[in-house]
XYZ file of C-alpha atoms in Angstrom:
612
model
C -20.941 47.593 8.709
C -21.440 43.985 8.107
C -20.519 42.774 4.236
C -22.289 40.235 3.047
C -19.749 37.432 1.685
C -19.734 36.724 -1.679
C -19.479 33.299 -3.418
C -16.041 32.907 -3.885
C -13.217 29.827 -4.644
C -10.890 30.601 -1.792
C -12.644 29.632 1.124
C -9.286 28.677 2.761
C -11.328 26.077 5.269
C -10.465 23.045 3.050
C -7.791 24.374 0.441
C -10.199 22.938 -1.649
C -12.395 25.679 -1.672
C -10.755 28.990 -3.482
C -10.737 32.222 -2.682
C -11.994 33.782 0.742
C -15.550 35.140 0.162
C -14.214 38.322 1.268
C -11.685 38.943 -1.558
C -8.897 39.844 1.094
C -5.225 38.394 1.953
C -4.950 34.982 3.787
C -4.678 35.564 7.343
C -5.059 34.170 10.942
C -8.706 34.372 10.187
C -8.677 31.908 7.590
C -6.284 29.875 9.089
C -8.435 29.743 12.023
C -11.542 29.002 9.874
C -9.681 26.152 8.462
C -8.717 24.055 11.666
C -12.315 24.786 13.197
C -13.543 23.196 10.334
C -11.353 19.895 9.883
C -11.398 19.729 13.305
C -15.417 19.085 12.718
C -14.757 16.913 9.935
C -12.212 15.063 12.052
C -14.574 13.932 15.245
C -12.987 17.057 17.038
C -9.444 16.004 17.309
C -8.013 18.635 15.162
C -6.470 15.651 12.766
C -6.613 12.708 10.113
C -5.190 10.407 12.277
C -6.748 6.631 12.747
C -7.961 5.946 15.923
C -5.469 6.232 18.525
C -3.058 3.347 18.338
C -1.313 1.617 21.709
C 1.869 3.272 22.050
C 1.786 3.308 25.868
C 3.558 -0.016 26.985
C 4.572 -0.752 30.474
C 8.104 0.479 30.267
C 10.032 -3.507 31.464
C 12.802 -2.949 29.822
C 15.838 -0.661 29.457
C 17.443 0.539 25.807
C 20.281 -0.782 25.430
C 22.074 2.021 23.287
C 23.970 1.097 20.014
C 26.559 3.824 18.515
C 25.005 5.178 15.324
C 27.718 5.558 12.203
C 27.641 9.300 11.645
C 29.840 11.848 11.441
C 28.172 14.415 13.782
C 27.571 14.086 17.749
C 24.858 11.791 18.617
C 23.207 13.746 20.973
C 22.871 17.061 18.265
C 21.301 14.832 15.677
C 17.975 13.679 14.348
C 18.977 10.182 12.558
C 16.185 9.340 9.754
C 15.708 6.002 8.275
C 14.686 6.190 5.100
C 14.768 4.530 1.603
C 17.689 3.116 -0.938
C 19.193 6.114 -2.279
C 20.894 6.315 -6.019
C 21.446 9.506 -6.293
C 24.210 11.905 -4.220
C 25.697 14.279 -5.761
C 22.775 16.251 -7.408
C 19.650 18.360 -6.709
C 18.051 18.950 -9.488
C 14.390 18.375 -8.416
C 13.147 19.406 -12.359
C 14.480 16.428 -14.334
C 14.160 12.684 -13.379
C 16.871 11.367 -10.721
C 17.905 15.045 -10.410
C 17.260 14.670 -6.460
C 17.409 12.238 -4.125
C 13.533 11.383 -2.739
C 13.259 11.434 1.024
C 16.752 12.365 1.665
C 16.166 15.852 3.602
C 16.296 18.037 0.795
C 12.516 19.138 2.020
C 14.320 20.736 5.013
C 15.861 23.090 2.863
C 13.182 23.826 0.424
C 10.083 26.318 1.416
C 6.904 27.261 -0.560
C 4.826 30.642 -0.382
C 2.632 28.423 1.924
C 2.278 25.612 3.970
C -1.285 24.035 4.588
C -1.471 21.380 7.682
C -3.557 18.272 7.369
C -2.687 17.469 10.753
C -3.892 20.940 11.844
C -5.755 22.306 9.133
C -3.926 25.292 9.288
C -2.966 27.516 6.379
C 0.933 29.428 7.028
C 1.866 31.686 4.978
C 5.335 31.484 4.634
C 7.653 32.792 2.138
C 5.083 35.576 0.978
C 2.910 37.404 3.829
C -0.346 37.784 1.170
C -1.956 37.342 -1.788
C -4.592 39.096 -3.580
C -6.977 37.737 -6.886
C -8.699 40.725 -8.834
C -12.458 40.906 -9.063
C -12.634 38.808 -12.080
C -9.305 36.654 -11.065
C -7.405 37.594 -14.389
C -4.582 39.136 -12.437
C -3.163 37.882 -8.989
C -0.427 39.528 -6.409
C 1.726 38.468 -4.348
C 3.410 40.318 -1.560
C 6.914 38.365 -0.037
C 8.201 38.606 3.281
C 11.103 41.247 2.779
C 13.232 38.976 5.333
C 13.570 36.163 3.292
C 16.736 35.131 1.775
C 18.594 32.050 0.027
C 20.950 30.357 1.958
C 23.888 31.657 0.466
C 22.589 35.265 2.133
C 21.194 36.501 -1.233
C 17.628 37.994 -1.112
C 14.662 36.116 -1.956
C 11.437 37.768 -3.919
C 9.574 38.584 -6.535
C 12.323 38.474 -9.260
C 12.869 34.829 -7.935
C 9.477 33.677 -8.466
C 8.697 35.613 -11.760
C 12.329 33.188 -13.053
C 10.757 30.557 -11.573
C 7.192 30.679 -13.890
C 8.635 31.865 -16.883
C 11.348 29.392 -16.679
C 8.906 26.640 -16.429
C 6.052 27.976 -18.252
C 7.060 27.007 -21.669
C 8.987 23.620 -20.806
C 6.540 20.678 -20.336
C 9.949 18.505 -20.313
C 10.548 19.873 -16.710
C 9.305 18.476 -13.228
C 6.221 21.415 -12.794
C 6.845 23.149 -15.980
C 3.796 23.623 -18.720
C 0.604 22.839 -17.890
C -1.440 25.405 -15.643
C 1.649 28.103 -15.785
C 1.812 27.955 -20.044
C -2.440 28.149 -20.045
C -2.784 30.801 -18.355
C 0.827 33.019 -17.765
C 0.456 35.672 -19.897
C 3.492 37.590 -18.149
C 4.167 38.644 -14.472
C 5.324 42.373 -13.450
C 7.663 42.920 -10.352
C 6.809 46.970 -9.385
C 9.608 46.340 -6.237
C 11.245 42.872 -4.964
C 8.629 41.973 -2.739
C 5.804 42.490 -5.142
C 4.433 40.159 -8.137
C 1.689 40.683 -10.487
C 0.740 37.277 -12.479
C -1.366 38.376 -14.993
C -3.297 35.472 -16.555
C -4.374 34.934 -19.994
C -7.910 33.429 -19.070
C -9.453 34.173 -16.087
C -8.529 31.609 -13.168
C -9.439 30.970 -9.331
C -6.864 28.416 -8.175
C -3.661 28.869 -9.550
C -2.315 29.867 -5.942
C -2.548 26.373 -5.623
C 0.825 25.864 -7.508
C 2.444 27.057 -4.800
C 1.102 25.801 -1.640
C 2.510 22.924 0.409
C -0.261 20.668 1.412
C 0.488 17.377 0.200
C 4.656 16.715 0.638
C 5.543 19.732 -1.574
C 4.242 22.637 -3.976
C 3.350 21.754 -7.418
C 6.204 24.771 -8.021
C 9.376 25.348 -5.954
C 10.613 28.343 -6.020
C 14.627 29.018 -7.560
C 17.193 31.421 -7.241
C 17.293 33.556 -10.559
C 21.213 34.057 -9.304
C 21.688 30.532 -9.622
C 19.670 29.229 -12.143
C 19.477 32.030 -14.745
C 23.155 31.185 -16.500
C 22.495 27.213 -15.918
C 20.398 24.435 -18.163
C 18.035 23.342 -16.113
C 18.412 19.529 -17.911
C 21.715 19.465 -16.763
C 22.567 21.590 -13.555
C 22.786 19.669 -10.528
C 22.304 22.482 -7.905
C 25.284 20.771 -5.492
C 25.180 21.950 -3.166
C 21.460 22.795 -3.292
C 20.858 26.716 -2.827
C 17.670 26.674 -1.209
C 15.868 28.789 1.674
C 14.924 26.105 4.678
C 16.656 26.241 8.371
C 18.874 23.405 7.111
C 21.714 23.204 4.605
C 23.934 20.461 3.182
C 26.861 19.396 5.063
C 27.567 16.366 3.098
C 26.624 13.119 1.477
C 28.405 10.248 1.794
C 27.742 7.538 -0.970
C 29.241 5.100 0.700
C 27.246 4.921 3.740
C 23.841 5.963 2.357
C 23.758 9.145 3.869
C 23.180 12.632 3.555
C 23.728 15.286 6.576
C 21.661 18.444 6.629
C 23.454 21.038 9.426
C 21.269 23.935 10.786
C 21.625 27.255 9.381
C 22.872 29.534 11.733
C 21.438 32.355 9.252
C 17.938 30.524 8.568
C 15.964 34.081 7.601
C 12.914 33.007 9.513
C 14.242 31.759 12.735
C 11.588 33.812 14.286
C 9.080 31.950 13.393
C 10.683 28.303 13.158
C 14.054 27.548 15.479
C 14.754 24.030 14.814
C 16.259 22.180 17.762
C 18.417 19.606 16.165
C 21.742 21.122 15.064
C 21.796 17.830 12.560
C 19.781 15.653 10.690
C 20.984 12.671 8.879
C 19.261 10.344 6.548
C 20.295 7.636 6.017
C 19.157 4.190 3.884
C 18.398 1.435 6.328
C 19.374 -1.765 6.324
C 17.213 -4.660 3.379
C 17.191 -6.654 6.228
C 13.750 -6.148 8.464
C 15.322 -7.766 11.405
C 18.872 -5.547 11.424
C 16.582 -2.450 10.754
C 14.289 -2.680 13.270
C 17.364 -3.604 16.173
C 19.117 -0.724 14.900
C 15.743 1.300 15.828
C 15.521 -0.373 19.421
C 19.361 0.189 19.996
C 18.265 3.927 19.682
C 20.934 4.050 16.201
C 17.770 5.885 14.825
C 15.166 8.192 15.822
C 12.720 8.193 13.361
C 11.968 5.031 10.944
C 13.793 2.311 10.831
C 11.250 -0.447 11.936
C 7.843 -1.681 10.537
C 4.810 -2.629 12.412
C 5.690 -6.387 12.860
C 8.719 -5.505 14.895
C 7.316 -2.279 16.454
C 4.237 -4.380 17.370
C 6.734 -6.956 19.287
C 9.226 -3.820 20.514
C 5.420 -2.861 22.239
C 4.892 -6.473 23.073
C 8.368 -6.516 25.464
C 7.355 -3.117 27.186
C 10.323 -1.316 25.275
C 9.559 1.874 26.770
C 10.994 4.592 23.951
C 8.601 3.520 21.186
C 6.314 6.330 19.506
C 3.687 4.610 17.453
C 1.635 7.894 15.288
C -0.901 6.923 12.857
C -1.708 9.015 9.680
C -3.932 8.683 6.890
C -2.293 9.660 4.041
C -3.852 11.432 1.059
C -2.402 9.152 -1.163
C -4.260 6.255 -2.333
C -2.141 3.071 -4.074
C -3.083 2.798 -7.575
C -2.157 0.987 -10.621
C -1.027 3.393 -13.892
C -1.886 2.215 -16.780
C -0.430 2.888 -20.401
C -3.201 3.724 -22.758
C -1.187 4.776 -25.282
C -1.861 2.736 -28.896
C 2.077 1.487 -28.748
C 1.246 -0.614 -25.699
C -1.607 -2.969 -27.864
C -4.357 -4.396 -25.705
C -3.828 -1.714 -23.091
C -5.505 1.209 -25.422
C -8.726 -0.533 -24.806
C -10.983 0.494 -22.249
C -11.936 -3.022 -21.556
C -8.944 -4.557 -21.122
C -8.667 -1.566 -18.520
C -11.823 -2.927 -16.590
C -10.433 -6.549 -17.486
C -7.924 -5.366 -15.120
C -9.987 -3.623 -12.673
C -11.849 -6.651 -12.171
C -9.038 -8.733 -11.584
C -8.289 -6.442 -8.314
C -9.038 -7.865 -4.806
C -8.913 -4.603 -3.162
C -10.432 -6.361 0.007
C -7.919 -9.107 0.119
C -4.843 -6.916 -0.516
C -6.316 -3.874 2.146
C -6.471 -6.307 4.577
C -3.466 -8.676 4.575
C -0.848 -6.610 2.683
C -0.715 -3.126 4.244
C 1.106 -3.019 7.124
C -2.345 -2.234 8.940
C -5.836 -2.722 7.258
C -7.162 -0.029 5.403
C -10.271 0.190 3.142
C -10.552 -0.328 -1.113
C -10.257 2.712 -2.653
C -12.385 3.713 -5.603
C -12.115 7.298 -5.952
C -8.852 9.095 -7.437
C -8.620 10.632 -4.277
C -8.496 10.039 -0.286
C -11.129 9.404 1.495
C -10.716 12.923 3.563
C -13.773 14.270 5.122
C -13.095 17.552 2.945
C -12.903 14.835 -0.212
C -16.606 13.490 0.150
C -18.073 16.617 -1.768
C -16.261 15.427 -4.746
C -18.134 11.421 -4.635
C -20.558 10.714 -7.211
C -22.904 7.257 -5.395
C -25.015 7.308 -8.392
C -21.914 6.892 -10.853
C -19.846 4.728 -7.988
C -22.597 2.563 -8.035
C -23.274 2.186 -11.849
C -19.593 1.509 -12.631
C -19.075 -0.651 -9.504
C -15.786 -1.954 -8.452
C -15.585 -5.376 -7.742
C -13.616 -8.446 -7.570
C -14.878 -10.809 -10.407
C -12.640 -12.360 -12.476
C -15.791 -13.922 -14.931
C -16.417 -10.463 -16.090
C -13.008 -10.219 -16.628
C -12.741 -13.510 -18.740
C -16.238 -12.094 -20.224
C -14.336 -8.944 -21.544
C -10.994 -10.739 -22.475
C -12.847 -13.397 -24.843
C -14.277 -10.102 -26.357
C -11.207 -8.464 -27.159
C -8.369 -11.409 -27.042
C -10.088 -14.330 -27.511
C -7.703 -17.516 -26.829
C -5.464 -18.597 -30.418
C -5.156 -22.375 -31.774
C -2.364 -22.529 -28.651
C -4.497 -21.556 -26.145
C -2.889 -18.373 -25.483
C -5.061 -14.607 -25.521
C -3.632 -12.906 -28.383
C -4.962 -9.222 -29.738
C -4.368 -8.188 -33.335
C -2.769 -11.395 -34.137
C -0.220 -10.561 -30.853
C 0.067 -12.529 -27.755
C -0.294 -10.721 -24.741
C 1.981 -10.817 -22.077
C 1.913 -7.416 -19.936
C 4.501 -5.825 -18.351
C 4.247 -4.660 -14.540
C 6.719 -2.216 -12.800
C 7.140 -0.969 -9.463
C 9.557 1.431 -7.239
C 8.542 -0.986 -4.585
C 11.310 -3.197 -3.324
C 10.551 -6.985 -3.576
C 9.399 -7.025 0.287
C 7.013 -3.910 -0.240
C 3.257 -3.630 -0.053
C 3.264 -1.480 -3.803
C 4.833 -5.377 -5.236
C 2.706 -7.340 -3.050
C -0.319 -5.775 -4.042
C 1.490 -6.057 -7.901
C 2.049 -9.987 -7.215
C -1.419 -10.699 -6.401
C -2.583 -8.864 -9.779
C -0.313 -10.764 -11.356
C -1.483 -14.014 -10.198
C -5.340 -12.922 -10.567
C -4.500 -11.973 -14.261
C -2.934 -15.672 -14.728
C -5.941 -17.219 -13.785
C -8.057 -15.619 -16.847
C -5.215 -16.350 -19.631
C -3.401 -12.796 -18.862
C 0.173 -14.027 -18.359
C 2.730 -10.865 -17.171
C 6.055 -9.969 -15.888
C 7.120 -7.742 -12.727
C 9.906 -5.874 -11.812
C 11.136 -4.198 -8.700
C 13.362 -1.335 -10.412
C 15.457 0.814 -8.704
C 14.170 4.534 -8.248
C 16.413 6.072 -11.056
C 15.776 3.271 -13.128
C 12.260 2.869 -12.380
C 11.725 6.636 -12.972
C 13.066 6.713 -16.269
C 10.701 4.215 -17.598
C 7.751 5.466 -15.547
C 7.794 8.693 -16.852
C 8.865 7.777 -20.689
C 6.146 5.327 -20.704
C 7.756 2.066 -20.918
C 5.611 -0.457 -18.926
C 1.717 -1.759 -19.191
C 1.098 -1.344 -15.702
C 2.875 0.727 -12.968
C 2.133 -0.485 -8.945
C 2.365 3.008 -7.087
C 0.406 5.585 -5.400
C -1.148 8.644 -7.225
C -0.272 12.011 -5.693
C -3.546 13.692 -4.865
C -4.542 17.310 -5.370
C -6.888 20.078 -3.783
C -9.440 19.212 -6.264
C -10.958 16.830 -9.162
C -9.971 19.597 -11.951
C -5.521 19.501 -10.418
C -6.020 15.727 -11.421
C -7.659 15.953 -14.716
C -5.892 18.956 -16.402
C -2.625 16.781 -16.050
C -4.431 14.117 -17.731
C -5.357 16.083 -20.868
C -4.456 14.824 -24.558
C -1.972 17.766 -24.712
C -0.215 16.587 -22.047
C 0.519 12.860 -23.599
C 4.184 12.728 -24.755
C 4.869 10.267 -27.307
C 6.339 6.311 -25.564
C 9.967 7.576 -25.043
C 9.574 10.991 -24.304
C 9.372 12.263 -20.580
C 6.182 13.018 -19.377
C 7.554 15.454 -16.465
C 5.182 14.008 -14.452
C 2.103 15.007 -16.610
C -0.794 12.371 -17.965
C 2.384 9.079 -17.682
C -1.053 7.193 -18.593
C -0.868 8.255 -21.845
C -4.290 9.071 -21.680
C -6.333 10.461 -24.554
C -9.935 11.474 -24.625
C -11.481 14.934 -26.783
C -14.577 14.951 -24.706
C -12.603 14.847 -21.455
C -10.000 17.927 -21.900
C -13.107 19.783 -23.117
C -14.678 19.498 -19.804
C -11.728 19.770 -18.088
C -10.945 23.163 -19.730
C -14.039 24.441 -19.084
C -13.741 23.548 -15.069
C -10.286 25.183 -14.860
C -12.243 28.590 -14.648
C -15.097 27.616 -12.165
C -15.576 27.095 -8.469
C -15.596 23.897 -8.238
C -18.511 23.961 -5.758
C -20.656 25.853 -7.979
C -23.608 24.830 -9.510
C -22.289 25.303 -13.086
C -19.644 22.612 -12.257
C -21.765 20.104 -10.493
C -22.794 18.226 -14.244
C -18.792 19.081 -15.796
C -17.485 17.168 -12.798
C -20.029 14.474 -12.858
C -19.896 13.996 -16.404
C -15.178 14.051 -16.387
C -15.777 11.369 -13.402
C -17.962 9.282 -15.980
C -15.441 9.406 -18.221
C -13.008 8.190 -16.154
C -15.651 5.409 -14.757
C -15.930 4.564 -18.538
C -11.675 4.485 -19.078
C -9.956 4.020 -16.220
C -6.616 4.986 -16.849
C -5.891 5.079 -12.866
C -7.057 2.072 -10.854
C -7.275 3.442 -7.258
C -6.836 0.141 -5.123
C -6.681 1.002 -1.475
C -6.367 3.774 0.788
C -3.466 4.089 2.714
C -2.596 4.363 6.634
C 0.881 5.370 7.476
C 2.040 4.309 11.328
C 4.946 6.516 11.814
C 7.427 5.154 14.457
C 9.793 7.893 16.654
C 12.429 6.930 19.312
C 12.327 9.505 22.749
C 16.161 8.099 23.715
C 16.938 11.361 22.490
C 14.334 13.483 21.323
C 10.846 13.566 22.716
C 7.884 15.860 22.132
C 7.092 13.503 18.342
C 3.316 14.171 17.008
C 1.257 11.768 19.038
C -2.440 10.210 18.003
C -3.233 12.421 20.913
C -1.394 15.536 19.668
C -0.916 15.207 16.364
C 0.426 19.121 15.654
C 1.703 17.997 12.728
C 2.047 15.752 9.395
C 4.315 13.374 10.976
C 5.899 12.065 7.649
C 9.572 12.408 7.339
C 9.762 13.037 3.807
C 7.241 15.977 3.868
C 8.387 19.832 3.783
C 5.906 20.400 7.121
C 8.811 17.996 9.023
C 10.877 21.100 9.909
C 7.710 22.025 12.033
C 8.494 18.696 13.893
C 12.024 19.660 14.166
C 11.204 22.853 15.427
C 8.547 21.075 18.586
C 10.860 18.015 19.397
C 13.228 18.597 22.377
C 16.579 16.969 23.330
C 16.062 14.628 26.063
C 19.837 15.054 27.618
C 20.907 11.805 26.698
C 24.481 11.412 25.493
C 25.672 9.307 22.638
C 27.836 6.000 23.708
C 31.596 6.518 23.442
């Protein structure tokens, strides 16, 4: 007997949509559902990747092999290049600097799920199913009864019930608060692979917490063994009990590097069997040049080069160059501080002063390493995104480059003193501009020309490259004017707006655990965002909340979206071949993601042996 499918939130074909309209456990079916449809949205290629760059030289030269500086054999290892590294001896991913970024701790770390935008393909992963109730007050999980932490002890239910009610009631911590304290009302555990959430207000999405589409969960997952004796502001989790095929060796401060050996009792070997025994990752050289020869002398496999030298590595016919192209779902934006402390910047004009001053053209076109398009939305530009665009409101609150309105709402606000200089409340502006970005990086490129825009209409400010810990600390407590960055996109418009809620403003000085660092504060606003957290946001009852929260933002803008962002991805096949290619691109190619153990688990060794 056919059943006719009701209008649910999980239609798994876009993560975005919730609940399968047959309220039944996510399997192959849905996961199959999904790829056909990206693969539609995609042109048919099963991917977001650009179009296909030239990665197929003439092979006229030979590599001429340089000995990489690790401790492990050459030929067992996948060498990373990655980013300047502060931190080494802790992995604590709740509190700021507790981890190192992009240093292979997402080889050990799993979710319940893993979605695919390379593939579209949901996995579920830690548990085997879940399961909403007819009026999605109560929600079950079912865990794979294999799984276990690395140090052998069982993984379940009990874990991920300490997990929730850990962070449910501490907003200070990295994924605590927020959707877990609204609507946790407690979570049962009838046996270790089974737990009930039950919710205090009815909710479709909250899944979503724990599902690895975009680098990471929302919520990882933490041994209760562990953890449950520890402060979570202070515990540094070295080495870092987690569940992936990979485990810490060692890191080595010295050299910039962290090794990450392969777990000969990995719990779900069959289903992933990665073929490296090693990966390292490592902080590459400041110096372009010295980076990208280190890439060419094969001292790296993945990284390690940007498009100028890969471009004249192609150029040369080196013939072990991988170029992979990926849109990533993370625009480059500019934060900015609306709280009162921060003067001028709590106006919503000085905000579009700002947004005016933006060349998005000029800086998508000559300062990303390859041209992408403005951005105006708070999201990508993904096929599976467009539902969420609002022409009518895009058009009435147009982005544009025009630094007259600008002056126009400057003189309004902070008109020019006896000295010339804009002042506001009797202070003289001068704003204060941060980035992560290192000094040679796109983020303070695109933060320079701002900078120099904002000069030209009597806005004079300061920027900083800061180191990540340092930069951190004052990103999240609130201590800048404007923040150069990228945003960190969700499934859908409401996963954006609940963290930018009034209740979620700490006070300048306080960490903001990665909740509304805007400061942003608006009645109207976390009305309508409250009322969307219980509605399909495809229904027809949300079509004038979500139109009416992206006016408000229009009307703030706390977030300047500038440009969208396309990430070439470079691999060496000295070694290793069988990398995601623009032609089969079976997976997120990014390094720094948790779906890289699927490339680990694809690549193959190529035979060659390490110099002497």
């Amino acid at each position: 007997m056919n059943e006719t499918p009701r209008p649910q939130f999980e239609n798994v074909e876009e993560v975005v949509r919730y609940q399968l309209s047959r309220r039944s456990v996510v399997g192959g079916g849905a996961a199959a559902a999904m790829a056909a449809f990206l693969a539609a949205c995609s042109g048919g290629g099963g991917s977001y990747s650009d179009k296909p760059a030239d990665n197929k030289p003439a092979a006229t030269k030979s590599v001429q092999i340089g000995k990489a500086n690790i401790p492990v054999p050459r030929e067992q290892t996948v060498i990373v290049g990655q980013v300047e590294y502060t931190v080494f001896d802790s992995f604590n991913g709740m509190i700021p600097n507790g981890t190192p970024g992009g240093a292979g701790v997402e080889l050990t770390t799993e979710p319940l799920f893993y979605l695919s935008f390379a593939t579209g393909k949901l996995t579920p992963w830690l548990v085997t199913e879940y399961k909403y109730n007819d009026d999605h007050t109560e929600l079950t999980f079912k865990f794979d009864p294999k799984a276990h932490w690395n140090d052998g002890k069982p993984l379940g239910a009990n874990d991920f019930k300490f997990t929730v009610m850990l962070l449910k009631d501490r907003p200070d911590l990295f994924g605590g608060g927020g959707e877990l304290k609204e609507f946790v009302k407690e979570i049962e555990v009838p046996d270790p692979q089974t737990a009930v959430v039950k919710f205090l207000k009815p909710t479709p999405r909250f899944h979503y917490n724990f599902i690895s589409a975009i680098a990471g969960p929302p919520v990882g997952i933490m041994p209760e063994h562990i953890w449950k004796s520890q402060d979570p502001t202070k515990f540094k989790d070295n080495p870092p009990v987690h569940s992936g095929p990979y485990k810490l060796k060692q890191a080595i401060r010295n050299q910039k590097m962290f090794v990450w050996e392969k777990d000969p009792n990995y719990w779900n070997k069959d289903k992933l069997d990665v073929k490296p025994q090693y990966v390292v990752f490592q902080s590459t050289s400041k110096q372009l040049d010295q980076a990208s020869l280190a890439f060419e002398r094969a001292e790296f496999d993945v990284g390690s080069v940007d498009e100028p030298h890969a471009k004249q590595l192609r150029n040369t016919g080196y013939p072990s160059l991988v170029t992979t192209q990926f849109h990533d779902p993370n625009p480059r934006v500019m934060w900015l501080n609306c709280d009162p402390s921060r003067g001028v910047m709590a106006e919503s004009k000085m905000r579009w002063a700002i947004n005016y001053c933006l060349d998005r053209e000029k800086i998508g076109k000559s300062i990303w390493p390859v041209p992408v398009p403005p951005a105006q939305y708070p999201w990508a530009d993904y096929p599976t995104n467009d539902k969420w665009k609002n022409d009518e409101l895009a058009n009435k609150y147009k982005f544009e480059y025009n630094p007259d309105k600008a002056t126009q709402l400057l003189d309004e606000i902070a008109p020019k003193n006896a000295a010339g200089k804009r002042s506001y409340k009797g202070k003289e502006i001068n704003l204060e501009i941060i980035t992560v970005s290192p000094v040679d990086g796109p983020e303070y490129a695109m933060a320079n020309v701002l900078k120099a825009d904002l000069a030209k209409v009597g806005v004079p400010a300061t920027l900083r490259s800061l180191a990540g810990s340092v930069h951190d600390e004052k990103f999240q407590r609130g201590e800048y004017d404007i923040d150069s960055n990228w945003e960190g996109i969700e499934i859908d418009p409401e996963q954006i707006y609940t963290d930018w809620e009034s209740s979620k403003a700490q006070p300048v000085g306080k960490n903001a655990a990665q909740k509304n660092k805007m400061r942003f504060r608006n009645p109207e606003f976390d009305k309508i965002s409250a009322e969307l957290a219980a509605l399909d946001p495809e229904s027809e009852e949300a079509k004038p909340l979500l139109a009416k929260a992206l006016e408000i933002y229009f009307q703030e803008l706390p977030l300047l979206p500038v440009i969208q962002t396309g990430y070439p991805q470079y691999f060496n096949t000295t070694f290793w071949k069988g990398w995601p290619t623009d032609d089969d691109l079976y997976e997120v190619p990014l390094n720094w993601w948790q779906h890289f153990i699927f490339v680990l688990g694809r690549i193959e060794s190529t035979g060659q042996k390490g110099p002497a």
